[in-house]
Coordinates of C-alpha atoms in Angstrom, one line a residue:
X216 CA -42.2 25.5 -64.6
X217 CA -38.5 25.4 -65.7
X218 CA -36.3 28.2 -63.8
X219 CA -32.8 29.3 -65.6
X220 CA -30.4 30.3 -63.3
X221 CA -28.2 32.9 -64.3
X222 CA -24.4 32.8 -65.6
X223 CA -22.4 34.7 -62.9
X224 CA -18.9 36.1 -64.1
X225 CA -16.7 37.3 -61.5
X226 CA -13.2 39.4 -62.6
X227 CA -10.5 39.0 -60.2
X228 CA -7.3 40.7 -60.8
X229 CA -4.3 38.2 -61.1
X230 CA -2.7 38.4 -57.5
X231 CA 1.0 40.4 -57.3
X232 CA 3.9 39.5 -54.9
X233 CA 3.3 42.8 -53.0
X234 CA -0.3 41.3 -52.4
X235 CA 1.6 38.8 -49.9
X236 CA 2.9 41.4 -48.3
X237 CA 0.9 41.8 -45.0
X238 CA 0.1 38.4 -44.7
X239 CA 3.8 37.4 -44.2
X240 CA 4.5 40.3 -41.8
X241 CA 1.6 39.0 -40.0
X242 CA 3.1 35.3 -40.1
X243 CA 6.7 36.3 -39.2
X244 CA 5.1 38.6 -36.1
X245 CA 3.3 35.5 -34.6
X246 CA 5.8 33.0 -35.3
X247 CA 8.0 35.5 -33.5
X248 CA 6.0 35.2 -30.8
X249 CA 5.5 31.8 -30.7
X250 CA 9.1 32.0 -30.5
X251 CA 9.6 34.0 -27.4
X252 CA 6.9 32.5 -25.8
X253 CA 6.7 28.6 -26.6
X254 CA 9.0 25.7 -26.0
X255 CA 10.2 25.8 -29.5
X256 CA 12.1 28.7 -29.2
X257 CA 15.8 29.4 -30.1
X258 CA 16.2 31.1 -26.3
X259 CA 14.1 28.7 -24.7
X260 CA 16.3 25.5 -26.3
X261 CA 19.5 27.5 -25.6
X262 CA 18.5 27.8 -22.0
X263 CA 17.9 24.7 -21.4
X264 CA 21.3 23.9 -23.1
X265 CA 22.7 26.3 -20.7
X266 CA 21.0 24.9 -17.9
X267 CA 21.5 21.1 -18.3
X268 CA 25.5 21.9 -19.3
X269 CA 25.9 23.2 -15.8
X270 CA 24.2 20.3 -14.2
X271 CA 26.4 17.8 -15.8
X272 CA 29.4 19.7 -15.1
X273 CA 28.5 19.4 -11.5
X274 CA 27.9 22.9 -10.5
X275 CA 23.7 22.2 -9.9
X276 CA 24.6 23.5 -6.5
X277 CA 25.0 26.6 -8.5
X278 CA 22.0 27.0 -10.1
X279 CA 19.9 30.0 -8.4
X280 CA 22.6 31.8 -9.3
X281 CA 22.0 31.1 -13.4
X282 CA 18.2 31.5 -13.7
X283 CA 18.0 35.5 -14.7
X284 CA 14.9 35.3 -17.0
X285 CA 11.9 34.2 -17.6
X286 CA 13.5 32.0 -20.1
X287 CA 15.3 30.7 -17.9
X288 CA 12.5 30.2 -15.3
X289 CA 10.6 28.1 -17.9
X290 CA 13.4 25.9 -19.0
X291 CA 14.4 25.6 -15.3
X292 CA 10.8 23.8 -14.3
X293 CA 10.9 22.1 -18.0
X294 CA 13.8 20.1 -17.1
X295 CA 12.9 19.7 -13.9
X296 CA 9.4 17.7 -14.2
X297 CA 10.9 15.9 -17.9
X298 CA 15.2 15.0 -17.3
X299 CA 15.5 12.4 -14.3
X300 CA 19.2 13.3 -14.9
X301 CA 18.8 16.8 -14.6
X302 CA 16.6 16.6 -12.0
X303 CA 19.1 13.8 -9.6
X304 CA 22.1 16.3 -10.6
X305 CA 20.2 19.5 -9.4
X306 CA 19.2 20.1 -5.7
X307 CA 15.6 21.7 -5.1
X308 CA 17.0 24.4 -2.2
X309 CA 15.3 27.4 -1.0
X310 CA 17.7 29.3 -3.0
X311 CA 16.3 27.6 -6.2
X312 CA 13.0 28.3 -5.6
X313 CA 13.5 32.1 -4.6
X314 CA 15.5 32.3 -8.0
X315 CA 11.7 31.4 -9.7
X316 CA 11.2 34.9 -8.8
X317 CA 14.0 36.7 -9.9
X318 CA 12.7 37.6 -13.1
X319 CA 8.8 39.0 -12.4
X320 CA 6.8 38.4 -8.5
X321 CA 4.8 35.9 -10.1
X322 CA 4.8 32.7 -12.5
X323 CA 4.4 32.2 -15.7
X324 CA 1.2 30.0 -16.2
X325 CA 3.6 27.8 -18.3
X326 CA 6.1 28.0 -15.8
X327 CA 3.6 27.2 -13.0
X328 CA 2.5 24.0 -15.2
X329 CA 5.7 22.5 -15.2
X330 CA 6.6 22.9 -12.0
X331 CA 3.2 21.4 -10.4
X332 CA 4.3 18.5 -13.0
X333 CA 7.6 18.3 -11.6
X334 CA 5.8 18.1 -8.4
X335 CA 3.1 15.3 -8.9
X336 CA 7.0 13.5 -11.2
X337 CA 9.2 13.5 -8.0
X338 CA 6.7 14.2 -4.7
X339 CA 8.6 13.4 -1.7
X340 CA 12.3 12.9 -3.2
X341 CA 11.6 16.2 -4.6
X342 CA 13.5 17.7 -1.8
X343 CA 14.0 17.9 2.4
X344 CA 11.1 18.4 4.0
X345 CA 11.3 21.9 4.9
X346 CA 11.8 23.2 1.2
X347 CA 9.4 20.7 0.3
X348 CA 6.9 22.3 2.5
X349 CA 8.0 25.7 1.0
X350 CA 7.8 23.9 -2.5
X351 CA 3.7 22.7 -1.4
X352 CA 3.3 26.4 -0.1
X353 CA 4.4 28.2 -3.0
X354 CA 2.5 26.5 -5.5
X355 CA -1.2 26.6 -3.8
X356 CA -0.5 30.3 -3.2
X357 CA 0.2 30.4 -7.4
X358 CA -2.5 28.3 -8.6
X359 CA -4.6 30.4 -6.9
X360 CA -4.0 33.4 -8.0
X361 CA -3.3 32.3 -11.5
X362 CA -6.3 30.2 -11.9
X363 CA -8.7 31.6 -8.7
X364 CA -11.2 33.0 -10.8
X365 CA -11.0 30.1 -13.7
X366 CA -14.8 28.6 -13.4
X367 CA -13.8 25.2 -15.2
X368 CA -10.6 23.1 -16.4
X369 CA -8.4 20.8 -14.9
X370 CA -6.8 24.2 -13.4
X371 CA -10.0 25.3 -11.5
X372 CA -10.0 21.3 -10.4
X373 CA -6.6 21.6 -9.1
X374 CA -7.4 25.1 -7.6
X375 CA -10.5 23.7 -5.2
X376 CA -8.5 20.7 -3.8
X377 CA -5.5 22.1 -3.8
X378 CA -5.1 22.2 0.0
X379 CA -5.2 18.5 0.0
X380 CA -3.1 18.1 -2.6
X381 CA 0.1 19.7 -2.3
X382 CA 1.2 18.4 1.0
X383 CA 3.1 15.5 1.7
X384 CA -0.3 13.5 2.8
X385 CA -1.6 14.4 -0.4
X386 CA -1.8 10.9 -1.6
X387 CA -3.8 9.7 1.7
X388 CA -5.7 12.3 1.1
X389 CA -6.9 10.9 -2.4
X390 CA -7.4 7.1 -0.9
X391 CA -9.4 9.2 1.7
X392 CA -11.2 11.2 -1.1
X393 CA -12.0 7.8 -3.2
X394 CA -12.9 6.5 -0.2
X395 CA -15.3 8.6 1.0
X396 CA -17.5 8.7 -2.4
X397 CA -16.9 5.1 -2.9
X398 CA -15.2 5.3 -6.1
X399 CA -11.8 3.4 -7.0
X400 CA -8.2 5.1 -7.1
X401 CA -8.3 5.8 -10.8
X402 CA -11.7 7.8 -11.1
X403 CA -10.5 9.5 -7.9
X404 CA -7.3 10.4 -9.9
X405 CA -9.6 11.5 -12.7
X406 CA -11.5 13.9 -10.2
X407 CA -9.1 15.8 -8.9
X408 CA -7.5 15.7 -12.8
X409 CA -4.0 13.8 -11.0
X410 CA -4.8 11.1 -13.7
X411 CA -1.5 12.4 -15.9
X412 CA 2.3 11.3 -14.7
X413 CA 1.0 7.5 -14.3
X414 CA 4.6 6.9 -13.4
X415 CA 4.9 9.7 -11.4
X416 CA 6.2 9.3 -7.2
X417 CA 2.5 11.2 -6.4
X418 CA 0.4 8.4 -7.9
X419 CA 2.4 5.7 -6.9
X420 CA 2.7 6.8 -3.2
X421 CA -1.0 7.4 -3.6
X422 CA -1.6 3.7 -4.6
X423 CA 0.7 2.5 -1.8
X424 CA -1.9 4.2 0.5
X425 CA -4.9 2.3 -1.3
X426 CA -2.9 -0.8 -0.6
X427 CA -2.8 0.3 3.2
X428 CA -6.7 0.1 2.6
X429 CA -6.7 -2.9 1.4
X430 CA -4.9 -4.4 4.5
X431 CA -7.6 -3.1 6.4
X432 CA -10.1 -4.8 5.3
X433 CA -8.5 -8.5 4.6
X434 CA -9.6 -10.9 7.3
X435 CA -6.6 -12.1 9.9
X436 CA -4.0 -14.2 7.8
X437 CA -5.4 -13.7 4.5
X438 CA -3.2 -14.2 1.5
X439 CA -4.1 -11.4 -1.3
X440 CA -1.9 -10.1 -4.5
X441 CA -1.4 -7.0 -2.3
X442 CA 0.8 -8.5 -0.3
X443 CA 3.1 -9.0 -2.4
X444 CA 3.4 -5.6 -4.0
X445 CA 4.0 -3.9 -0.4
X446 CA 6.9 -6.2 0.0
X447 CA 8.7 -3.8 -2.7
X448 CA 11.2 -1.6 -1.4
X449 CA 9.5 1.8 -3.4
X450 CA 6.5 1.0 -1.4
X451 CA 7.9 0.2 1.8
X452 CA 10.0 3.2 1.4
X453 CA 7.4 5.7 0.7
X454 CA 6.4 8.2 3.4
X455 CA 3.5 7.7 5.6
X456 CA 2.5 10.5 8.5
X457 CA 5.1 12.5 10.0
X458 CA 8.2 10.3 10.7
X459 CA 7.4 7.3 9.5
X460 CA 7.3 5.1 6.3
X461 CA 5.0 2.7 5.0
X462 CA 6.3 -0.2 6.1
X463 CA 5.6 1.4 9.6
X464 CA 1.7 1.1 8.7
X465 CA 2.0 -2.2 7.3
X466 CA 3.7 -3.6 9.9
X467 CA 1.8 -2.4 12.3
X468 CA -1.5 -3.1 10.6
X469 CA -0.5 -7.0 10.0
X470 CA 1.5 -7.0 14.1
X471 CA -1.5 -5.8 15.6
X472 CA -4.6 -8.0 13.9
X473 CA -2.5 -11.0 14.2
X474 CA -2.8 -12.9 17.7
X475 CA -0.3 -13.2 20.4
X476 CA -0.4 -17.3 19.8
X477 CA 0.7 -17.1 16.2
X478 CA 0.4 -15.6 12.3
X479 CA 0.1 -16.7 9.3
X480 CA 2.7 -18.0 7.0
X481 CA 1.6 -15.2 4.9
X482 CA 2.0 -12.3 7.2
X483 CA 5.2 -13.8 9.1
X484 CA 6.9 -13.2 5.3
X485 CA 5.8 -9.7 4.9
X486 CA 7.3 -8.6 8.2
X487 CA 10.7 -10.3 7.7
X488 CA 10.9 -9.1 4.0
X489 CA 10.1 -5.5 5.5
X490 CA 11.6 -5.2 8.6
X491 CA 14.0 -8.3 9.3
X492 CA 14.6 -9.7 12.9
X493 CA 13.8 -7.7 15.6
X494 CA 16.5 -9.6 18.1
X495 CA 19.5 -8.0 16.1
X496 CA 21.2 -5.8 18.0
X497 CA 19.6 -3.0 19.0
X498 CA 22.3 -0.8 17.4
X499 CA 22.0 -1.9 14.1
X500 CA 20.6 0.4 11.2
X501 CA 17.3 -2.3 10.6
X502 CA 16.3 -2.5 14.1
X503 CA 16.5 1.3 14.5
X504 CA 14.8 1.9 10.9
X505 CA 11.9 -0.3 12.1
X506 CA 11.6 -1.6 15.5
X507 CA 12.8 1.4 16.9
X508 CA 9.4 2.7 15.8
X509 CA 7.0 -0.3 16.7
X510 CA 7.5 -0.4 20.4
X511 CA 8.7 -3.6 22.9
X512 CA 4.8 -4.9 23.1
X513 CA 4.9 -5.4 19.0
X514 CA 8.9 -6.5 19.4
X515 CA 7.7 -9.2 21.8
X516 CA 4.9 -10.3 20.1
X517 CA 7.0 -11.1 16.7
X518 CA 9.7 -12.9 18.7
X519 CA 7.6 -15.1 20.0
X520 CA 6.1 -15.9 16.5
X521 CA 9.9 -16.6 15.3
X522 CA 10.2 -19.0 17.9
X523 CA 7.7 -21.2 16.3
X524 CA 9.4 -20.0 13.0
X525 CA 12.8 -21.4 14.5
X526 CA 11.4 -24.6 15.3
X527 CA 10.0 -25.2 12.6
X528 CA 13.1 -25.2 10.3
X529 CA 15.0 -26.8 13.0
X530 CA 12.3 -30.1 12.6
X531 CA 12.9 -29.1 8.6
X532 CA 16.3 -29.5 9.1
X533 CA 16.5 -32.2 11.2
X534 CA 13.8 -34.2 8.8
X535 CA 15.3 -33.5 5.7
X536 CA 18.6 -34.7 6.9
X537 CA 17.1 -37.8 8.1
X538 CA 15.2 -38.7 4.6
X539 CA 18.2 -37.7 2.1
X540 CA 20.6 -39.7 4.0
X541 CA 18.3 -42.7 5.1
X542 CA 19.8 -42.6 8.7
X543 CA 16.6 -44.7 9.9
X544 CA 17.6 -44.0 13.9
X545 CA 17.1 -40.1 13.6
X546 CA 14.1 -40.7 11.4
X547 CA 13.1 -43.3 13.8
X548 CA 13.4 -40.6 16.6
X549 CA 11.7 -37.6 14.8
X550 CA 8.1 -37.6 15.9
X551 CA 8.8 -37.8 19.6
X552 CA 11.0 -34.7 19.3
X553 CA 8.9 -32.9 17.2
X554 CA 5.9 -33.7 19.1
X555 CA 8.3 -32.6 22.7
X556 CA 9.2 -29.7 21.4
X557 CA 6.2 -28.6 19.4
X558 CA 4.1 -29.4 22.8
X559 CA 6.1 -26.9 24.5
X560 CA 5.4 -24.1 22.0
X561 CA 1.6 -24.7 22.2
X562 CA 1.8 -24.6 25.8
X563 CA 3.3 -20.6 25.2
X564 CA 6.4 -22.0 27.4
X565 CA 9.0 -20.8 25.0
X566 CA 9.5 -17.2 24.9
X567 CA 12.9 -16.9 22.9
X568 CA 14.6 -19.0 20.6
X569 CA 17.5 -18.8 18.5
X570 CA 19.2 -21.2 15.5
X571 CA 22.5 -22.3 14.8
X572 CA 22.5 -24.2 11.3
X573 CA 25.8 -26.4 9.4
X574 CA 26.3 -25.5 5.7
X575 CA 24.1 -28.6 4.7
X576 CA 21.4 -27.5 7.0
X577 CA 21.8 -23.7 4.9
X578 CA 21.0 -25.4 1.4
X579 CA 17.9 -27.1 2.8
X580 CA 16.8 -23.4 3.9
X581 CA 17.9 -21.7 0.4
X582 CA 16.2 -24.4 -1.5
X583 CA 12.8 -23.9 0.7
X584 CA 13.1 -20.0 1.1
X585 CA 13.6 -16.8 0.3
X586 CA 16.6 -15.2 2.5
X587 CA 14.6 -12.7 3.2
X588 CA 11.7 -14.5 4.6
X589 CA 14.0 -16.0 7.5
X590 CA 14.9 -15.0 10.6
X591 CA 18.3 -14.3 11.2
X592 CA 20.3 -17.5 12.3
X593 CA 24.0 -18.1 13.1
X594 CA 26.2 -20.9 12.0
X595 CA 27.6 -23.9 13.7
X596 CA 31.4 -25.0 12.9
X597 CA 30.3 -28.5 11.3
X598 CA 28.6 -29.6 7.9
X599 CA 26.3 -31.5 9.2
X600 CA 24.9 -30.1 12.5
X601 CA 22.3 -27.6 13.7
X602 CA 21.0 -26.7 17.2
X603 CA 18.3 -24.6 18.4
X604 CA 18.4 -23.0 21.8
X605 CA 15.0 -22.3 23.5
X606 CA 14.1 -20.3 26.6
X607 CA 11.4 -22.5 28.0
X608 CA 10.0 -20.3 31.4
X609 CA 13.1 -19.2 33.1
X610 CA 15.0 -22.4 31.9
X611 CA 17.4 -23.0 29.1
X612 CA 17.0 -25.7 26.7
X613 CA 19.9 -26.5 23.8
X614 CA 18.4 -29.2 20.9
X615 CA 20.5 -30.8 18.5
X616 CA 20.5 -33.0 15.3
X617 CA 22.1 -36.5 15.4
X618 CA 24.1 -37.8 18.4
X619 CA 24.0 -34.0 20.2
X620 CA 22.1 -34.2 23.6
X621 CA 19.1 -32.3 24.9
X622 CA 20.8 -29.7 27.3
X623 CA 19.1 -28.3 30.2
X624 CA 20.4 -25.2 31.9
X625 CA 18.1 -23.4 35.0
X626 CA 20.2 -20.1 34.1
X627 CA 23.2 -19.3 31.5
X628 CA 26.8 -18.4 32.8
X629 CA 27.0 -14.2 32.7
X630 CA 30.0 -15.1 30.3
X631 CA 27.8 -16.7 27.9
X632 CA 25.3 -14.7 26.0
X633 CA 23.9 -17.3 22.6
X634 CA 21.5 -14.2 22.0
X635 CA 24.0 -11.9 20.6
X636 CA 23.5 -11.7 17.3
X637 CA 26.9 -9.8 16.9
X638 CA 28.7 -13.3 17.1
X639 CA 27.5 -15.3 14.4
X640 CA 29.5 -18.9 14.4
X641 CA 29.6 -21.3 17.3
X642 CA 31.3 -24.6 17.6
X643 CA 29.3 -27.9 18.7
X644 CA 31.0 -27.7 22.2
X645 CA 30.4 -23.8 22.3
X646 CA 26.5 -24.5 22.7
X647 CA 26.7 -27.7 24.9
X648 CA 29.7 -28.7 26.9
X649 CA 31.5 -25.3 27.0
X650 CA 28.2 -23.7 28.6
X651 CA 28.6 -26.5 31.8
X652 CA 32.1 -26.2 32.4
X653 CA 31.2 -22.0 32.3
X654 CA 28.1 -22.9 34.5
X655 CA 30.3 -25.3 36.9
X656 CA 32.7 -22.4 37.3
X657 CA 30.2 -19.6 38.0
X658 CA 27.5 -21.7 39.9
X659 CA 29.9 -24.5 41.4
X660 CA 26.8 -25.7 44.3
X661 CA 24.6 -26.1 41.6
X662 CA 26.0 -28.7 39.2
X663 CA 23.4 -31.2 40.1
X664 CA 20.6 -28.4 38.1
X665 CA 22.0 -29.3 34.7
X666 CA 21.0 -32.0 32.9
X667 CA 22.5 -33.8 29.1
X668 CA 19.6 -35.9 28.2
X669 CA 20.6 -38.8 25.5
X670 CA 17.9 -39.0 22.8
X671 CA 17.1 -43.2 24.0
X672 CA 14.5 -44.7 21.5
X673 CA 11.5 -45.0 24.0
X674 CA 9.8 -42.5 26.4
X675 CA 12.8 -42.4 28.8
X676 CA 14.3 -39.2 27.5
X677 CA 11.4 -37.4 27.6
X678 CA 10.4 -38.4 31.6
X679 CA 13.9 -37.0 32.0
X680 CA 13.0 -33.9 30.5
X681 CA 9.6 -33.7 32.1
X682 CA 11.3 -34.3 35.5
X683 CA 14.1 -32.0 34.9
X684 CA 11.9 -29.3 33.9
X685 CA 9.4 -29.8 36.8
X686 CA 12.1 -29.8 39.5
X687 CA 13.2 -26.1 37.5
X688 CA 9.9 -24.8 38.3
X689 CA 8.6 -25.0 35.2
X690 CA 4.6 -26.0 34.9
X691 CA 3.8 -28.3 31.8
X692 CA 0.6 -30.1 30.7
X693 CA 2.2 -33.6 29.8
X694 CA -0.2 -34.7 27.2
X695 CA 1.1 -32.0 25.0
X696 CA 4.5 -33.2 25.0
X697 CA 3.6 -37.0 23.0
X698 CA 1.2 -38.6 20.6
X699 CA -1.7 -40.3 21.6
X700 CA 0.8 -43.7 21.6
X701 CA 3.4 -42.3 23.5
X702 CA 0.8 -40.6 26.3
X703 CA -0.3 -43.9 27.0
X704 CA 2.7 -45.4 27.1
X705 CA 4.3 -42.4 29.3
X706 CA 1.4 -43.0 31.8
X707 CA 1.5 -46.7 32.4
X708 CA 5.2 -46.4 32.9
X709 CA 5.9 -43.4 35.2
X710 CA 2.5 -42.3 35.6
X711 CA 1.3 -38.9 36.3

């Protein structure tokens, strides 16, 4: 069966310009409002104008004093969470954040937006702590009651955790969080809807704490990629608890697994990149930056490591020099001093150390590391010669490349003092002959205490040594001090 639709014919009357009328008075009133209320508004750019003019003119100081509106609220947070040069140019005072309230006793939701955005942007440079406690205060009081009774959202998100948020452990708190339900640092981020302002100071700070983490669970000595991203100052920098900065936690994590005897390569680096030498002065702004905080039992666990660090660039130094100018008597001499003064190390005999290198022995160190993976050393007044002082026990020992003696002192003239690193350059004589004649004044009975051992190509200068050291008082375990060769040959001549 065939069904026929029927022809429908509609009669519309041709549309008239009055027509339009009501639909343009309705477009002009809400692009009116769009312009009083959004960002693309003639007041809103003119306020930000206003705004950023005064900052660059130097008068941010002055800025509480401008913000009159809500306006001016609005471009005020705008500028900033988005204009690092706004924001470096304009102080975040408790007068600035009581001017948020000039204009109406609460925030704008817009308002409140940019300012937690400015807020996750800058974190902790934000401002002092005080005012950035105010800052933390403020804002959980406003996102709760601007978004208290929202049931979903990123808002509502923000709302419930808000406590562990805004605060200057926030970002520990989120390791802690992604921690806790066993989820990485980005879904974390994603959780508590912190995943925007990737290059914000909130999630990098937050990352820095994952890193801490990481640390953690490394075993002892371990190399790992982490390692070298704490070494950056912007993580090193960034606050940890109360007082302290991450480097404080990293150096005290990697201090305090290490053992007494030694550290790793690895490690060692880390804590010289971060914190330098701890036997500068104790006056100087490093040490109190860092030691300061770590206390004498770290302090004296790390200078013993860069004694073995000193020694070995001293036997660096004093091989290289050997090989690159073929002088076949130092070479000839190297494994008995290295395997003396090594010997003395493993025995936990030297306690403090310090190295004096010649500008030749400085290349060999630039071309091997980074300056800020060495101790800090001081120069010697000659090209081509380096020293190394020990404190082996209570006694004094002064080593030398080439023709310079092994010195031994029982105690060091009150006028001499080779571990202040205020004084920086030394002459030859300054660490070797200068020290008797200071000694002979000062201790005038005791000259016979001192000894200058000449480096002779057989196991006579170290039975000096030995007996020098033993009539100081000092205990050694001889075996140590040779090769297997040399033992033997130490016992059949002197015995033991």
């Amino acid at each position: 069966m065939n069904f026929r639709l029927l022809n429908l014919v509609f009669h519309l009357p041709e549309w008239k310009t009055a027509d339009f009328a009501v639909l343009e008075r309705c477009k002009n009133k809400m692009q009116d409002l769009a312009g009083k209320t959004g960002k693309g508004s003639d007041r809103f750019k003119k306020a930000c104008q206003r705004l950023w003019k005064l900052a660059k003119d130097g008068r941010g100081h002055a800025m509480a004093g401008e913000i009159h509106s809500s306006i001016d609220v609005r471009a005020l947070t705008h500028l900033l969470g988005k204009n690092k040069d706004f924001f470096q140019d304009v102080p975040v005072t408790e007068d600035l954040l009581e001017s948020l309230y000039k204009p109406r006793p609460k925030l704008g939701r817009l308002s409140l937006l940019q300012l937690i955005t400015a807020f996750f942007v800058h974190f902790d440079e934000i401002a002092e702590r005080e005012v950035f406690n105010r800052l933390c205060d403020l804002i959980c009081l406003e996102i709760a009651q601007n978004f208290g009774q929202s049931g979903e959202g990123d808002f509502a998100i923000l709302n419930k955790h808000r406590n562990i948020l805004f605060t200057i452990n926030g970002p520990k708190n989120l390791v802690t969080y992604a921690k806790t339900f066993g989820i990485d640092l980005d879904q974390a981020l994603k959780d508590l809807a912190v995943d925007g302002c990737q290059e914000g100071r909130f999630q990098r700070v937050a990352r820095f704490h994952y890193y801490l983490q990481t640390i953690r669970e490394l075993s002892v000595g371990e190399d790992h990629p982490v390692l070298t991203e704490i070494c950056k100052p912007q993580v090193y920098n960034a606050p940890a608890e109360e007082g302290r900065l991450m480097g404080h936690e990293i150096l005290t994590l990697l201090i305090d697994r290490s053992l007494p005897s030694d550290v790793s390569d690895t490690w060692r680096r880390v804590i010289v990149t971060i914190a330098g030498d701890p036997r500068v002065p104790q006056a100087s702004q490093r040490y109190q930056k860092w030691w300061a905080f770590l206390g004498e039992d770290r302090i004296r666990k790390v200078r013993g490591w860069l004694s073995r660090f000193d020694l070995l660039l001293f036997l660096g130094i004093l091989q290289e020099y050997g090989e690159s100018t073929w002088n076949s008597d130092l070479m000839r001499m190297f494994p008995a001093r290295k395997a003396f003064l090594e010997g003395l190390y493993r025995q936990g005999l030297i306690s403090d150390s310090r190295l004096f290198v010649g500008k030749h022995a400085e290349k060999y160190l630039n071309k091997n590391y980074l300056r800020h993976e060495l101790p800090e050393y001081a120069f010697v007044k000659d090209p081509y010669r380096s020293m190394i002082y020990l404190r082996v026990g209570e006694v004094h020992l002064i080593e030398g490349s080439h023709s310079f003696k092994l010195w031994v002192f029982p105690k060091l003239p009150s006028q001499i003092n080779l571990m202040d690193y205020s004084n920086k350059e030394f002459t030859p004589q300054e660490l070797s002959s200068d020290i008797r004649y200071a000694y002979l004044k000062e201790f005038n009975s005791d000259w016979n205490r001192i000894a200058d051992i000449i480096h002779n190509p057989n196991i006579t200068w170290q039975a000096k040594a030995i007996e020098h050291l033993r009539n100081l008082g000092v205990e050694l375990d001889v075996e140590e001090l040779f090769s297997k060769e040399d033992y033997r040959s130490y016992k059949y001549r002197f015995g033991l």
